mmCIF file of N, CA and C in Angstrom:
data_model
loop_
_atom_site.group_PDB
_atom_site.id
_atom_site.type_symbol
_atom_site.label_atom_id
_atom_site.label_comp_id
_atom_site.label_asym_id
_atom_site.label_seq_id
_atom_site.Cartn_x
_atom_site.Cartn_y
_atom_site.Cartn_z
ATOM 1 N N MET Z 1 -17.194 8.260 -1.950
ATOM 2 C CA MET Z 1 -16.004 7.707 -2.022
ATOM 3 C C MET Z 1 -16.560 7.191 -0.533
ATOM 4 N N ASP Z 2 -16.677 5.756 -0.012
ATOM 5 C CA ASP Z 2 -16.375 4.948 1.332
ATOM 6 C C ASP Z 2 -15.207 5.433 1.766
ATOM 7 N N ALA Z 3 -15.357 5.204 3.335
ATOM 8 C CA ALA Z 3 -14.371 5.179 3.922
ATOM 9 C C ALA Z 3 -13.155 4.406 3.950
ATOM 10 N N LEU Z 4 -13.451 3.076 3.578
ATOM 11 C CA LEU Z 4 -12.028 2.412 3.441
ATOM 12 C C LEU Z 4 -12.037 2.285 1.917
ATOM 13 N N SER Z 5 -12.284 3.214 0.999
ATOM 14 C CA SER Z 5 -11.681 2.875 0.013
ATOM 15 C C SER Z 5 -10.665 4.437 0.318
ATOM 16 N N LEU Z 6 -11.237 5.518 0.651
ATOM 17 C CA LEU Z 6 -10.437 6.625 1.717
ATOM 18 C C LEU Z 6 -9.230 6.534 1.718
ATOM 19 N N THR Z 7 -9.651 5.356 2.836
ATOM 20 C CA THR Z 7 -7.844 5.032 3.710
ATOM 21 C C THR Z 7 -7.027 4.193 3.011
ATOM 22 N N THR Z 8 -7.545 3.485 2.035
ATOM 23 C CA THR Z 8 -6.599 2.847 1.267
ATOM 24 C C THR Z 8 -5.949 3.935 0.097
ATOM 25 N N LEU Z 9 -6.437 4.686 -0.179
ATOM 26 C CA LEU Z 9 -6.273 5.509 -1.259
ATOM 27 C C LEU Z 9 -4.758 6.226 -0.130
ATOM 28 N N LEU Z 10 -5.464 6.625 0.673
ATOM 29 C CA LEU Z 10 -3.960 7.703 1.488
ATOM 30 C C LEU Z 10 -3.174 7.074 2.130
ATOM 31 N N THR Z 11 -3.152 5.327 2.782
ATOM 32 C CA THR Z 11 -2.431 4.790 3.006
ATOM 33 C C THR Z 11 -1.307 4.497 1.674
ATOM 34 N N ALA Z 12 -2.326 4.581 0.640
ATOM 35 C CA ALA Z 12 -0.835 4.537 -0.702
ATOM 36 C C ALA Z 12 -0.147 5.583 -1.461
ATOM 37 N N ALA Z 13 -0.989 6.331 -0.793
ATOM 38 C CA ALA Z 13 -0.590 7.788 -0.463
ATOM 39 C C ALA Z 13 0.621 8.296 -0.511
ATOM 40 N N LEU Z 14 0.343 7.649 1.251
ATOM 41 C CA LEU Z 14 1.444 7.937 2.234
ATOM 42 C C LEU Z 14 2.931 6.858 1.806
ATOM 43 N N LEU Z 15 2.515 5.619 1.381
ATOM 44 C CA LEU Z 15 3.601 4.603 1.290
ATOM 45 C C LEU Z 15 4.407 5.322 -0.058
ATOM 46 N N ALA Z 16 4.029 5.809 -1.106
ATOM 47 C CA ALA Z 16 3.906 6.285 -2.428
ATOM 48 C C ALA Z 16 4.977 7.325 -2.452
ATOM 49 N N GLY Z 17 4.664 8.163 -1.175
ATOM 50 C CA GLY Z 17 5.793 9.280 -0.595
ATOM 51 C C GLY Z 17 6.764 9.149 -0.572
ATOM 52 N N TRP Z 18 6.790 8.178 0.522
ATOM 53 C CA TRP Z 18 8.194 7.473 1.094
ATOM 54 C C TRP Z 18 8.919 6.845 0.209
ATOM 55 N N VAL Z 19 8.589 5.440 -0.916
ATOM 56 C CA VAL Z 19 9.207 5.189 -1.920
ATOM 57 C C VAL Z 19 9.875 6.635 -2.309
ATOM 58 N N ASP Z 20 9.083 7.266 -2.896
ATOM 59 C CA ASP Z 20 9.299 8.860 -4.277
ATOM 60 C C ASP Z 20 10.516 9.324 -3.523
ATOM 61 N N ALA Z 21 10.652 9.382 -2.338
ATOM 62 C CA ALA Z 21 11.154 9.904 -1.757
ATOM 63 C C ALA Z 21 12.616 9.593 -1.258
ATOM 64 N N VAL Z 22 13.007 7.843 -1.265
ATOM 65 C CA VAL Z 22 13.936 7.566 -0.819
ATOM 66 C C VAL Z 22 14.708 7.168 -2.225
ATOM 67 N N VAL Z 23 13.556 6.511 -3.105
ATOM 68 C CA VAL Z 23 14.121 5.886 -4.214
ATOM 69 C C VAL Z 23 13.803 6.551 -5.954
ATOM 70 N N GLY Z 24 12.707 6.845 -5.378
ATOM 71 C CA GLY Z 24 12.295 7.510 -6.556
ATOM 72 C C GLY Z 24 11.121 6.374 -7.413
ATOM 73 N N GLY Z 25 9.973 6.934 -7.853
ATOM 74 C CA GLY Z 25 9.177 5.773 -8.183
ATOM 75 C C GLY Z 25 7.615 5.855 -7.763
ATOM 76 N N GLY Z 26 7.237 6.116 -7.191
ATOM 77 C CA GLY Z 26 6.619 6.155 -6.404
ATOM 78 C C GLY Z 26 4.845 6.224 -6.946
ATOM 79 N N GLY Z 27 5.035 6.883 -7.693
ATOM 80 C CA GLY Z 27 3.672 6.973 -8.583
ATOM 81 C C GLY Z 27 3.598 5.267 -9.059
ATOM 82 N N LEU Z 28 4.382 4.431 -8.878
ATOM 83 C CA LEU Z 28 3.930 3.338 -9.638
ATOM 84 C C LEU Z 28 3.221 2.275 -8.677
ATOM 85 N N LEU Z 29 3.500 2.983 -7.745
ATOM 86 C CA LEU Z 29 2.637 2.470 -6.477
ATOM 87 C C LEU Z 29 1.111 3.376 -6.382
ATOM 88 N N LEU Z 30 0.803 4.437 -6.520
ATOM 89 C CA LEU Z 30 -0.279 5.717 -6.125
ATOM 90 C C LEU Z 30 -1.071 5.135 -7.257
ATOM 91 N N LEU Z 31 -0.530 5.013 -8.353
ATOM 92 C CA LEU Z 31 -1.239 4.827 -9.951
ATOM 93 C C LEU Z 31 -2.542 3.850 -9.690
ATOM 94 N N PRO Z 32 -1.936 2.641 -9.494
ATOM 95 C CA PRO Z 32 -2.990 1.450 -9.306
ATOM 96 C C PRO Z 32 -3.680 1.314 -8.528
ATOM 97 N N ALA Z 33 -3.455 2.090 -7.625
ATOM 98 C CA ALA Z 33 -3.937 2.127 -5.984
ATOM 99 C C ALA Z 33 -5.718 2.835 -6.602
ATOM 100 N N LEU Z 34 -4.976 4.459 -6.969
ATOM 101 C CA LEU Z 34 -6.058 5.149 -7.311
ATOM 102 C C LEU Z 34 -7.473 4.375 -8.564
ATOM 103 N N LEU Z 35 -6.498 3.662 -10.084
ATOM 104 C CA LEU Z 35 -7.268 3.013 -10.644
ATOM 105 C C LEU Z 35 -8.146 1.864 -10.103
ATOM 106 N N VAL Z 36 -8.261 1.337 -8.446
ATOM 107 C CA VAL Z 36 -8.468 0.561 -8.219
ATOM 108 C C VAL Z 36 -9.960 0.811 -7.389
ATOM 109 N N ALA Z 37 -9.272 1.765 -6.411
ATOM 110 C CA ALA Z 37 -10.004 2.346 -5.549
ATOM 111 C C ALA Z 37 -11.679 3.154 -6.228
ATOM 112 N N ALA Z 38 -11.121 3.794 -7.510
ATOM 113 C CA ALA Z 38 -12.315 4.561 -7.841
ATOM 114 C C ALA Z 38 -11.997 4.132 -9.576
ATOM 115 N N PRO Z 39 -12.541 3.026 -9.621
ATOM 116 C CA PRO Z 39 -12.980 2.675 -11.120
ATOM 117 C C PRO Z 39 -13.679 3.418 -12.034
ATOM 118 N N GLY Z 40 -14.443 4.509 -11.576
ATOM 119 C CA GLY Z 40 -15.443 5.112 -12.397
ATOM 120 C C GLY Z 40 -14.905 6.716 -13.224
ATOM 121 N N VAL Z 41 -13.578 6.640 -12.479
ATOM 122 C CA VAL Z 41 -12.619 8.194 -12.479
ATOM 123 C C VAL Z 41 -11.902 7.999 -14.132
ATOM 124 N N PRO Z 42 -12.125 8.839 -14.836
ATOM 125 C CA PRO Z 42 -11.135 8.590 -15.918
ATOM 126 C C PRO Z 42 -9.443 8.532 -15.987
ATOM 127 N N VAL Z 43 -9.445 7.459 -16.747
ATOM 128 C CA VAL Z 43 -7.793 7.538 -16.564
ATOM 129 C C VAL Z 43 -6.899 8.656 -16.689
ATOM 130 N N ALA Z 44 -7.490 10.053 -17.219
ATOM 131 C CA ALA Z 44 -6.767 10.901 -17.208
ATOM 132 C C ALA Z 44 -6.936 12.341 -15.756
ATOM 133 N N THR Z 45 -8.282 12.163 -15.180
ATOM 134 C CA THR Z 45 -7.852 12.316 -14.255
ATOM 135 C C THR Z 45 -6.874 11.314 -13.152
ATOM 136 N N ALA Z 46 -7.015 10.086 -13.265
ATOM 137 C CA ALA Z 46 -6.106 9.139 -12.405
ATOM 138 C C ALA Z 46 -4.951 9.673 -12.385
ATOM 139 N N LEU Z 47 -4.205 10.093 -13.597
ATOM 140 C CA LEU Z 47 -3.107 10.600 -14.089
ATOM 141 C C LEU Z 47 -2.327 11.686 -13.499
ATOM 142 N N GLY Z 48 -3.824 12.416 -13.495
ATOM 143 C CA GLY Z 48 -3.415 14.564 -13.384
ATOM 144 C C GLY Z 48 -3.319 13.896 -11.505
ATOM 145 N N THR Z 49 -4.432 13.296 -11.137
ATOM 146 C CA THR Z 49 -4.060 12.619 -9.715
ATOM 147 C C THR Z 49 -2.731 12.636 -8.963
ATOM 148 N N ASN Z 50 -1.969 11.649 -9.770
ATOM 149 C CA ASN Z 50 -0.758 11.189 -8.780
ATOM 150 C C ASN Z 50 0.375 12.406 -10.066
ATOM 151 N N LYS Z 51 0.112 13.142 -10.756
ATOM 152 C CA LYS Z 51 1.309 14.056 -10.903
ATOM 153 C C LYS Z 51 1.151 14.795 -9.545
ATOM 154 N N LEU Z 52 -0.152 15.661 -9.146
ATOM 155 C CA LEU Z 52 -0.234 16.518 -8.696
ATOM 156 C C LEU Z 52 0.144 15.498 -6.750
ATOM 157 N N ALA Z 53 -0.259 14.684 -6.615
ATOM 158 C CA ALA Z 53 0.532 13.910 -5.263
ATOM 159 C C ALA Z 53 2.045 13.931 -5.134
ATOM 160 N N ALA Z 54 2.605 13.724 -6.244
ATOM 161 C CA ALA Z 54 4.144 13.829 -6.838
ATOM 162 C C ALA Z 54 4.613 14.613 -6.338
ATOM 163 N N ILE Z 55 3.941 16.110 -6.697
ATOM 164 C CA ILE Z 55 4.294 17.336 -6.733
ATOM 165 C C ILE Z 55 4.635 17.813 -4.732
#
């Protein structure tokens, strides 16, 4: 994974965490970012990563 993808995912995770803390539903931001930044990752892995980030 290159630096741009990693930076994009970290920014999306930060924004998703803020949204999740304030109003809920941060996974709606993080999941599409995961699927776009890492297109070769299986969907089940992206969903699991999204749930892990929410915890």
